[in-house]
PDB file of C-alpha atoms in Angstrom:
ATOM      1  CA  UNK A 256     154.833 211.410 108.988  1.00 45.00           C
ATOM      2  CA  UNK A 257     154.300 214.931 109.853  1.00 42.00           C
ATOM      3  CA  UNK A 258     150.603 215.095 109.073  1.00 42.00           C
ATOM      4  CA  UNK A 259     149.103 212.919 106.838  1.00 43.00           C
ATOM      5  CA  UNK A 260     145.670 211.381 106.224  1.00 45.00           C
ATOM      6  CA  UNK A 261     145.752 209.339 109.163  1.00 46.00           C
ATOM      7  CA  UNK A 262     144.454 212.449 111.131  1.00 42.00           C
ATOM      8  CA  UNK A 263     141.847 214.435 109.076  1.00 43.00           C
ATOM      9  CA  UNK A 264     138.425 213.527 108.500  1.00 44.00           C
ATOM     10  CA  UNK A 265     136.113 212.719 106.029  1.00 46.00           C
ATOM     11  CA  UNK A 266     134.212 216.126 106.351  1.00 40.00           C
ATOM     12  CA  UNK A 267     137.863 217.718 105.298  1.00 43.00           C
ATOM     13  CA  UNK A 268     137.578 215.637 102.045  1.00 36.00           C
ATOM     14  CA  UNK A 269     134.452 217.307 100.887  1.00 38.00           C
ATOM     15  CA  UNK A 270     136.414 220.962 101.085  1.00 33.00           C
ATOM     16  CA  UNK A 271     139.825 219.619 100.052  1.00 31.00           C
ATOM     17  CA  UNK A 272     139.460 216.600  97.925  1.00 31.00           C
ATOM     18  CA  UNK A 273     141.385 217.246  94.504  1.00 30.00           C
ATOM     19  CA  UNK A 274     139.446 216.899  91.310  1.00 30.00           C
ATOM     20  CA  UNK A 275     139.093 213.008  90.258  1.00 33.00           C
ATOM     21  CA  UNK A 276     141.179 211.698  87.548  1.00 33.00           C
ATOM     22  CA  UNK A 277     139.780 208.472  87.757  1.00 34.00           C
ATOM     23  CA  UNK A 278     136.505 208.702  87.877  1.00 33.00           C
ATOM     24  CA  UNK A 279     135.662 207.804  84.314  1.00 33.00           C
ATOM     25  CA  UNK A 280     136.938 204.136  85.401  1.00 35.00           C
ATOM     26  CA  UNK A 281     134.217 203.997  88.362  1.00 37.00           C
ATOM     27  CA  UNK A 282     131.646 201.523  87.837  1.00 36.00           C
ATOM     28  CA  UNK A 283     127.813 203.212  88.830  1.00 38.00           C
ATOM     29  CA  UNK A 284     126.660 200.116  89.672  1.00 37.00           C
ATOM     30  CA  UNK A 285     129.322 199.594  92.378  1.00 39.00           C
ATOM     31  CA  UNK A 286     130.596 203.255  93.359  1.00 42.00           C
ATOM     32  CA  UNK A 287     127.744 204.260  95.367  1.00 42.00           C
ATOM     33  CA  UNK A 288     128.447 207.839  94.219  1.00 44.00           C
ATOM     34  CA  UNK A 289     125.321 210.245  94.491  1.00 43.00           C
ATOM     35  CA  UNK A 290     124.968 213.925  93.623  1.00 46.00           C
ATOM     36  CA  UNK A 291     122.814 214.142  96.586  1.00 60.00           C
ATOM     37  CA  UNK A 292     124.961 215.635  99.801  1.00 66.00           C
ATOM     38  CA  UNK A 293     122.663 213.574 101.901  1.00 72.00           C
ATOM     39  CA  UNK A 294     123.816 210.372 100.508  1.00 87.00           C
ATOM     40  CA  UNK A 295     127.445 211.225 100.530  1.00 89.00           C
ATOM     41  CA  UNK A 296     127.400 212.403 104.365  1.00 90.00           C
ATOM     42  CA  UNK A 297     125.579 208.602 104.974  1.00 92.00           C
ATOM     43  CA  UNK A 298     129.025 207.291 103.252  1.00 94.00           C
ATOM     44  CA  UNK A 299     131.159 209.535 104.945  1.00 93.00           C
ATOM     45  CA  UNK A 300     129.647 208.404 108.388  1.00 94.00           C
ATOM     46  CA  UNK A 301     129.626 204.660 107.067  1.00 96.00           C
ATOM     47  CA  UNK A 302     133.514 204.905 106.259  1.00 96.00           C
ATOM     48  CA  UNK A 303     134.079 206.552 109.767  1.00 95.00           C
ATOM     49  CA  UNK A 304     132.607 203.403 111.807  1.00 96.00           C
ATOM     50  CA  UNK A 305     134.244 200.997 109.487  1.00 97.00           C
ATOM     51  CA  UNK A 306     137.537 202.406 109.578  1.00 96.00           C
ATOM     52  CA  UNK A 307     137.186 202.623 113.523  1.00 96.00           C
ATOM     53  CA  UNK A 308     136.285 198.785 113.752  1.00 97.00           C
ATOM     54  CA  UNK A 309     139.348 197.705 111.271  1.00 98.00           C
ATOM     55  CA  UNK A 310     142.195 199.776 112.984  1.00 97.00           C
ATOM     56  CA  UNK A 311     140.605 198.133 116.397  1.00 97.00           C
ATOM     57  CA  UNK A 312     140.802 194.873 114.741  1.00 97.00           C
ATOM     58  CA  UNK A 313     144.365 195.173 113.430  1.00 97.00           C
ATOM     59  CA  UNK A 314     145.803 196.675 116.420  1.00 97.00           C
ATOM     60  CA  UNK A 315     144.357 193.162 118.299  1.00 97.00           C
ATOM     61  CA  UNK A 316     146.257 190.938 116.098  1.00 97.00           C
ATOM     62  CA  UNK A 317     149.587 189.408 118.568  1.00 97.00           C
ATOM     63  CA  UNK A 318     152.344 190.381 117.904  1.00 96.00           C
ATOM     64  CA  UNK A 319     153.639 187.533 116.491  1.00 97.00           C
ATOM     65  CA  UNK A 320     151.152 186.907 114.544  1.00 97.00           C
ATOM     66  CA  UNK A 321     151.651 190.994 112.693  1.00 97.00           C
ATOM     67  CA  UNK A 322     155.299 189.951 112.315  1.00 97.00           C
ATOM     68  CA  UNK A 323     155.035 186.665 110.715  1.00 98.00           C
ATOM     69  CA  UNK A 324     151.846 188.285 108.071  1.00 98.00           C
ATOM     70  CA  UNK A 325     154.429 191.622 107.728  1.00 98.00           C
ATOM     71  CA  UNK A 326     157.401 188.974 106.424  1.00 98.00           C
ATOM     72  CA  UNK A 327     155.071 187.344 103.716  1.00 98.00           C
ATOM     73  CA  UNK A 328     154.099 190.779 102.908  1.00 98.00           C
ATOM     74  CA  UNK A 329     157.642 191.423 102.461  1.00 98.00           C
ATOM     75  CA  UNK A 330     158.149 188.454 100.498  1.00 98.00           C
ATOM     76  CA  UNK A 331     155.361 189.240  97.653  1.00 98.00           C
ATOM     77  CA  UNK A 332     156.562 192.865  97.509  1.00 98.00           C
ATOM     78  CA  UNK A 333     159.928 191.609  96.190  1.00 97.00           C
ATOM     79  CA  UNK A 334     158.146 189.442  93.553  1.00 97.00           C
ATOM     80  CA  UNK A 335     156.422 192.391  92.829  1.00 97.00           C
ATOM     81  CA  UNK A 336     158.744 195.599  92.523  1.00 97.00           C
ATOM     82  CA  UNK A 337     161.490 193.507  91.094  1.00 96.00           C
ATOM     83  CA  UNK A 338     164.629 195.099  90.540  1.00 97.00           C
ATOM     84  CA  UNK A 339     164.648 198.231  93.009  1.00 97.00           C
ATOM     85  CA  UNK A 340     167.998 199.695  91.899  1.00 98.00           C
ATOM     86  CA  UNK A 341     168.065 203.142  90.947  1.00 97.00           C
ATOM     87  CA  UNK A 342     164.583 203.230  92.115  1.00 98.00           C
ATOM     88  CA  UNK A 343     162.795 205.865  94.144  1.00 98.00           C
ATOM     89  CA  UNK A 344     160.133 204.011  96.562  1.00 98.00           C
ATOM     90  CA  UNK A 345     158.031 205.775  99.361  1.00 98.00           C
ATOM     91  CA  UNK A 346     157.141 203.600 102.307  1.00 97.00           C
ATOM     92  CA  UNK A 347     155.516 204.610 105.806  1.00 95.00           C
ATOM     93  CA  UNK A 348     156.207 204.865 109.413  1.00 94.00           C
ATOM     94  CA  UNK A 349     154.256 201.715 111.221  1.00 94.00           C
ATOM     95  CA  UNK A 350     151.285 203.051 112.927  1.00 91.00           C
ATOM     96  CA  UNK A 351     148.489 201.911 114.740  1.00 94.00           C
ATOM     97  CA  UNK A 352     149.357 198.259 114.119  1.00 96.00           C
ATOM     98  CA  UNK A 353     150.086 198.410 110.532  1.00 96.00           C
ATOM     99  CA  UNK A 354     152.896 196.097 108.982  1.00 97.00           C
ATOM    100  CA  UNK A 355     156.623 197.618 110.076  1.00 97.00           C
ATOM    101  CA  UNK A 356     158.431 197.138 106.720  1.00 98.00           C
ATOM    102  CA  UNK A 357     161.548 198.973 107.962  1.00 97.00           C
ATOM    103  CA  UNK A 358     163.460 196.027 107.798  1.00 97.00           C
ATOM    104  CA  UNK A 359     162.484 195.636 103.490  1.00 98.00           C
ATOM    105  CA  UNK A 360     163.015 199.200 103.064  1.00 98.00           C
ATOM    106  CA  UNK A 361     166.548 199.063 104.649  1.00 97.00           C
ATOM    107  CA  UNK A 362     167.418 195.620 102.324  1.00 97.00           C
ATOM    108  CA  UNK A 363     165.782 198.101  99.272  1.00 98.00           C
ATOM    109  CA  UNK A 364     168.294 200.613 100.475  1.00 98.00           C
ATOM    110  CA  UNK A 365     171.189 198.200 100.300  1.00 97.00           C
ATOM    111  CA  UNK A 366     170.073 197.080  97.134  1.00 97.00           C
ATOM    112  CA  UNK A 367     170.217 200.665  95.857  1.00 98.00           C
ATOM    113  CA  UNK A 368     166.784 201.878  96.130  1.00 98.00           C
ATOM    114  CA  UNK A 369     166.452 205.648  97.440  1.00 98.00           C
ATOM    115  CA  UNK A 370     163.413 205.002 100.016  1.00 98.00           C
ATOM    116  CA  UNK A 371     161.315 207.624 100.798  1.00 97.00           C
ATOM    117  CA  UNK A 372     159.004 208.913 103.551  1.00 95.00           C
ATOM    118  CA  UNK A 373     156.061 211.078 102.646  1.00 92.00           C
ATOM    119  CA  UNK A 374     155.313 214.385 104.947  1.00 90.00           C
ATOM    120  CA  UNK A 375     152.278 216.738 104.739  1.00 78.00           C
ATOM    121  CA  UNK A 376     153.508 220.075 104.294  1.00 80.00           C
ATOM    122  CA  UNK A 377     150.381 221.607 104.829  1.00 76.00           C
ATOM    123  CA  UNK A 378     146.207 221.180 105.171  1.00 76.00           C
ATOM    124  CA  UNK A 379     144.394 220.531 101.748  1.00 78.00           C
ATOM    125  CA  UNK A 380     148.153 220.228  99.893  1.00 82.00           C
ATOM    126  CA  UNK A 381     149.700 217.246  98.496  1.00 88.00           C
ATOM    127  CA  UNK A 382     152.067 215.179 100.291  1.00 90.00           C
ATOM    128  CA  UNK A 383     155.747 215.831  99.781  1.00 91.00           C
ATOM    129  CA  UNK A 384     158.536 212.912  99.546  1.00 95.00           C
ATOM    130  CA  UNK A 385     161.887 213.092 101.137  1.00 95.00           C
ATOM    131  CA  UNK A 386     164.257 210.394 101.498  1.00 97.00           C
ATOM    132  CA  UNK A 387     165.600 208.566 103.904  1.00 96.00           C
ATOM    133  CA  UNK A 388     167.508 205.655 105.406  1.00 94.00           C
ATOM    134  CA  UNK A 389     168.685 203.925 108.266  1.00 91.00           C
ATOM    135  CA  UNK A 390     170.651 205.943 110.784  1.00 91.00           C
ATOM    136  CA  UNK A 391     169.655 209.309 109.481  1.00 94.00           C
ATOM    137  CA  UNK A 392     168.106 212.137 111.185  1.00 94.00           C
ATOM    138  CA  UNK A 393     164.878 211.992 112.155  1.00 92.00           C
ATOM    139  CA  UNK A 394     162.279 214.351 113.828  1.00 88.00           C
ATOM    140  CA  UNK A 395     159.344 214.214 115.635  1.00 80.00           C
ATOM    141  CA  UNK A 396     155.957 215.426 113.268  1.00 70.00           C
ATOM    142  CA  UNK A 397     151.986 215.492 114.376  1.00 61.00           C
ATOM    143  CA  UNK A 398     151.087 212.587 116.357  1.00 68.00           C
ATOM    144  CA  UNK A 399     154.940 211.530 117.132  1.00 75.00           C
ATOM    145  CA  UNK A 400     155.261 209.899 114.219  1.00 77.00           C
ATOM    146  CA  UNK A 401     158.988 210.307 112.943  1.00 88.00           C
ATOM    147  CA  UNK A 402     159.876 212.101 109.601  1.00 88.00           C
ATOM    148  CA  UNK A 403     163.121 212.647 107.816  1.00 94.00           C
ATOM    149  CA  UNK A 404     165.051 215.736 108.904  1.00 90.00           C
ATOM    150  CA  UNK A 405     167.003 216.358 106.158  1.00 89.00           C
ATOM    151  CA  UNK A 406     166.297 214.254 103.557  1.00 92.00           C
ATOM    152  CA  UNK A 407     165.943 215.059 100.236  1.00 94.00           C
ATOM    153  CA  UNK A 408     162.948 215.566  98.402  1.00 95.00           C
ATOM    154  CA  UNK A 409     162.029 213.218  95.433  1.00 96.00           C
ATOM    155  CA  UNK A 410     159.431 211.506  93.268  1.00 96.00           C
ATOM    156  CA  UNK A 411     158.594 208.128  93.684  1.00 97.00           C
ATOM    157  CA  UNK A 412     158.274 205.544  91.025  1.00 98.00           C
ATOM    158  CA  UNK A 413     156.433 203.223  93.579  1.00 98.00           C
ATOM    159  CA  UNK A 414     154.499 204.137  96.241  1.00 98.00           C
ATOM    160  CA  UNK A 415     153.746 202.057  99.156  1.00 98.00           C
ATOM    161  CA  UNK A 416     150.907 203.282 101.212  1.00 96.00           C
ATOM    162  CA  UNK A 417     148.925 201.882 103.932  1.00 96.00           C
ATOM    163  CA  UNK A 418     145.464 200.531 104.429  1.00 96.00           C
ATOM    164  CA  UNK A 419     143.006 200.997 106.589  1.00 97.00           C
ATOM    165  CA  UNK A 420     140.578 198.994 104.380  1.00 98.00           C
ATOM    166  CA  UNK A 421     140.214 197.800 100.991  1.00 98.00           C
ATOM    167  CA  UNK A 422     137.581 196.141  98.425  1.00 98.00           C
ATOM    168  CA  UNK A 423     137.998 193.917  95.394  1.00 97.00           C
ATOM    169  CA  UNK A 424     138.468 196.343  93.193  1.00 97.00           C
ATOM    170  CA  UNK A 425     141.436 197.905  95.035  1.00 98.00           C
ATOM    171  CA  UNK A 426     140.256 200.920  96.417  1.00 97.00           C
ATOM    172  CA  UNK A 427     141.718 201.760  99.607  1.00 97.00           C
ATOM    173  CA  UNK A 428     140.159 203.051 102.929  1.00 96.00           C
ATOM    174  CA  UNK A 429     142.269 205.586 104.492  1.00 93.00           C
ATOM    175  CA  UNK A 430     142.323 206.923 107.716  1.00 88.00           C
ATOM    176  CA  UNK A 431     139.958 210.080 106.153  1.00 84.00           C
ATOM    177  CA  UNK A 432     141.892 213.025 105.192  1.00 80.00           C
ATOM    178  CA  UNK A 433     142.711 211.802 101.074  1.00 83.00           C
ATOM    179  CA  UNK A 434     146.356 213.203 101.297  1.00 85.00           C
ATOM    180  CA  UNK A 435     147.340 209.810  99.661  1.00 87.00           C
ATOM    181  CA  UNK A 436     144.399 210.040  96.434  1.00 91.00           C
ATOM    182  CA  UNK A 437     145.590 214.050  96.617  1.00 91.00           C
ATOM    183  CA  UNK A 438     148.803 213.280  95.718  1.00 92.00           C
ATOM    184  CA  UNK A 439     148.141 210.566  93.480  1.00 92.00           C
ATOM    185  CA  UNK A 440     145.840 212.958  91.012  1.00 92.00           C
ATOM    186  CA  UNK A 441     148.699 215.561  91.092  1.00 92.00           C
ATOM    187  CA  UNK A 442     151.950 213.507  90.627  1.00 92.00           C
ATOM    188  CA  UNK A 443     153.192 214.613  86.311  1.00 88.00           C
ATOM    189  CA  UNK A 444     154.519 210.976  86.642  1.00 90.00           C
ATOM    190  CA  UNK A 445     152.034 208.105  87.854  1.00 93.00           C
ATOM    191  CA  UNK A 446     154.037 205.839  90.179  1.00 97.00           C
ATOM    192  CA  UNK A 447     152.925 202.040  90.495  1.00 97.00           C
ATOM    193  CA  UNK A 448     150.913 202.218  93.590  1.00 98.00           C
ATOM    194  CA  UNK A 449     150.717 198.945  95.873  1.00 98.00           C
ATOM    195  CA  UNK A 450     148.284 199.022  99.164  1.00 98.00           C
ATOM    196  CA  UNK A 451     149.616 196.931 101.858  1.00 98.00           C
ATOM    197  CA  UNK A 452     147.967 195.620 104.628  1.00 98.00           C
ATOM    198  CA  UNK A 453     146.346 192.297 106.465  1.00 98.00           C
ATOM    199  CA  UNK A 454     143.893 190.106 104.781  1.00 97.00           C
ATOM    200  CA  UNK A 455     141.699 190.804 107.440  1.00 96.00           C
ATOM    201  CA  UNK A 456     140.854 194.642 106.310  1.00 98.00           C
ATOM    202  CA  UNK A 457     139.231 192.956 103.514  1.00 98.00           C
ATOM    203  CA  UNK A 458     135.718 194.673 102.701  1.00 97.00           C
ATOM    204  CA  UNK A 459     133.269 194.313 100.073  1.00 97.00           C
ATOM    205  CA  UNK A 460     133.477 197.967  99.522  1.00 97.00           C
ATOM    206  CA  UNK A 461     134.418 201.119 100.796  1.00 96.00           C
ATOM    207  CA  UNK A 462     131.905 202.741  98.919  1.00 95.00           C
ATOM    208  CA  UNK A 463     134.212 204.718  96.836  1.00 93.00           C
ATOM    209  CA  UNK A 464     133.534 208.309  95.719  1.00 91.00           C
ATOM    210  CA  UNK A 465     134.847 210.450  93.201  1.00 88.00           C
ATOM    211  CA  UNK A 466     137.854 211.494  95.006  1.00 87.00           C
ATOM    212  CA  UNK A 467     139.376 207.957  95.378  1.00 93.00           C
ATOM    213  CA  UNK A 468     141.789 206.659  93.643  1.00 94.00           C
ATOM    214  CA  UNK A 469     142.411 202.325  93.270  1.00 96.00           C
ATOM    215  CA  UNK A 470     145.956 201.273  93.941  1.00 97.00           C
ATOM    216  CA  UNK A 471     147.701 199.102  91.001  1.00 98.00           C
ATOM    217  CA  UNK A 472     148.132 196.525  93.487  1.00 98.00           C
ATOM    218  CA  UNK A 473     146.965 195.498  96.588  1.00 98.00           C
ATOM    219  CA  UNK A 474     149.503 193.113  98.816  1.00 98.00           C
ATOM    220  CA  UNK A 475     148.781 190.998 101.949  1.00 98.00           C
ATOM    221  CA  UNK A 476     149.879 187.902 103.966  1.00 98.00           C
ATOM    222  CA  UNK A 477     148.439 185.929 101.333  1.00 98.00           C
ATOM    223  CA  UNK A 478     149.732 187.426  98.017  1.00 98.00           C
ATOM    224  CA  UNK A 479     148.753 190.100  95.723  1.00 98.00           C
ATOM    225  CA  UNK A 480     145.333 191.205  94.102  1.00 97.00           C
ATOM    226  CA  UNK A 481     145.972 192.985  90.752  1.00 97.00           C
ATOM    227  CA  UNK A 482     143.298 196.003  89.438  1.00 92.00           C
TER     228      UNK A 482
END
């Protein structure tokens, strides 16, 4: 990914957050959201320390052990996308110990999926989706991590997005930037949107604010949790 919301901040959500589209489905007693700047700069700092501790956490699981949790992961997303033909599905470059699902997005691809990879184009815009597979061209963005040279862009009708974090009510913790909830509010078409991760980034909350957006469905090593 070129740039994505693995390397902004929370302070660049305040100035660049999109307009929520979901906020009339946010709960008061649980959201923790507060007109009162004070109160969301305690969240923002809150989210910063807890996102610090789970990527330190995930990145100490063995090896082994992130493969074996990444193959049950794979196993629950085929019970849950189904039939991926003719289907356009973004997925993500492994980082910072998150689960490497190259290997189900190139059996996707040879079931006739289009896979996608999604690249900031620029600060405070959504995220674009261009396709790729196996073999193709790739190029170095931000941070090293690899995005598709050439490929073409597309919308998804499933997005697969990584988690930092995420509560019972499927909100996800990102890595701070809300490129992911960004794109989300300003897709025409909503995709089904499925959080993957370890059960291990489980938290009671992550606070949420107005700019977040809950994923459909939330997938680890031990099965699916449904909004």
């Amino acid at each position: 990914m070129a740039k994505s919301d693995r390397h902004e901040t929370d302070e660049d959500i305040r100035e660049y957050a999109s307009p929520a589209c979901m906020l009339h489905e946010v709960d008061p007693a649980y959201s923790s959201i507060s007109p009162h700047e004070s109160r969301i700069s305690d969240i923002f700092a809150w989210r910063k320390m807890q996102r610090q501790r789970l990527i330190d956490d995930r990145k100490a699981l063995p090896s082994a052990q992130r493969k074996a949790y990444t193959r049950s992961i794979a196993d629950h997303l085929d019970q849950i996308v189904g039939d991926v033909s003719g289907k356009c599905i973004s997925l993500f470059w492994p980082f910072l110990g998150e689960s490497d699902l190259r290997e189900w997005m190139a059996a996707a691809t040879a079931r006739g999926a289009d896979c996608l990879l999604p690249v900031v184009v620029a600060k405070a815009t959504p995220l674009v989706f261009r396709s790729w597979k196996m073999g193709e061209r790739l190029e170095r963005g931000v941070w090293n991590i690899p995005v598709p040279a050439e490929g073409k862009e597309a919308i998804p009708d499933i997005v697969i997005a990584p988690l930092v974090g995420f509560d019972p009510y499927c909100y996800r913790l990102g890595y701070g930037g809300g490129f992911f909830d960004r794109t989300l509010a300003a897709l025409e078409r909503k995709p089904l949107v499925i959080g993957v991760g370890f059960e291990s980034q489980a938290i009671d909350t992550i606070r949420p604010l107005a700019h977040d957006i809950p994923m459909d469905v939330i997938i680890t090593q031990t099965g699916p949790r449904h909004r």
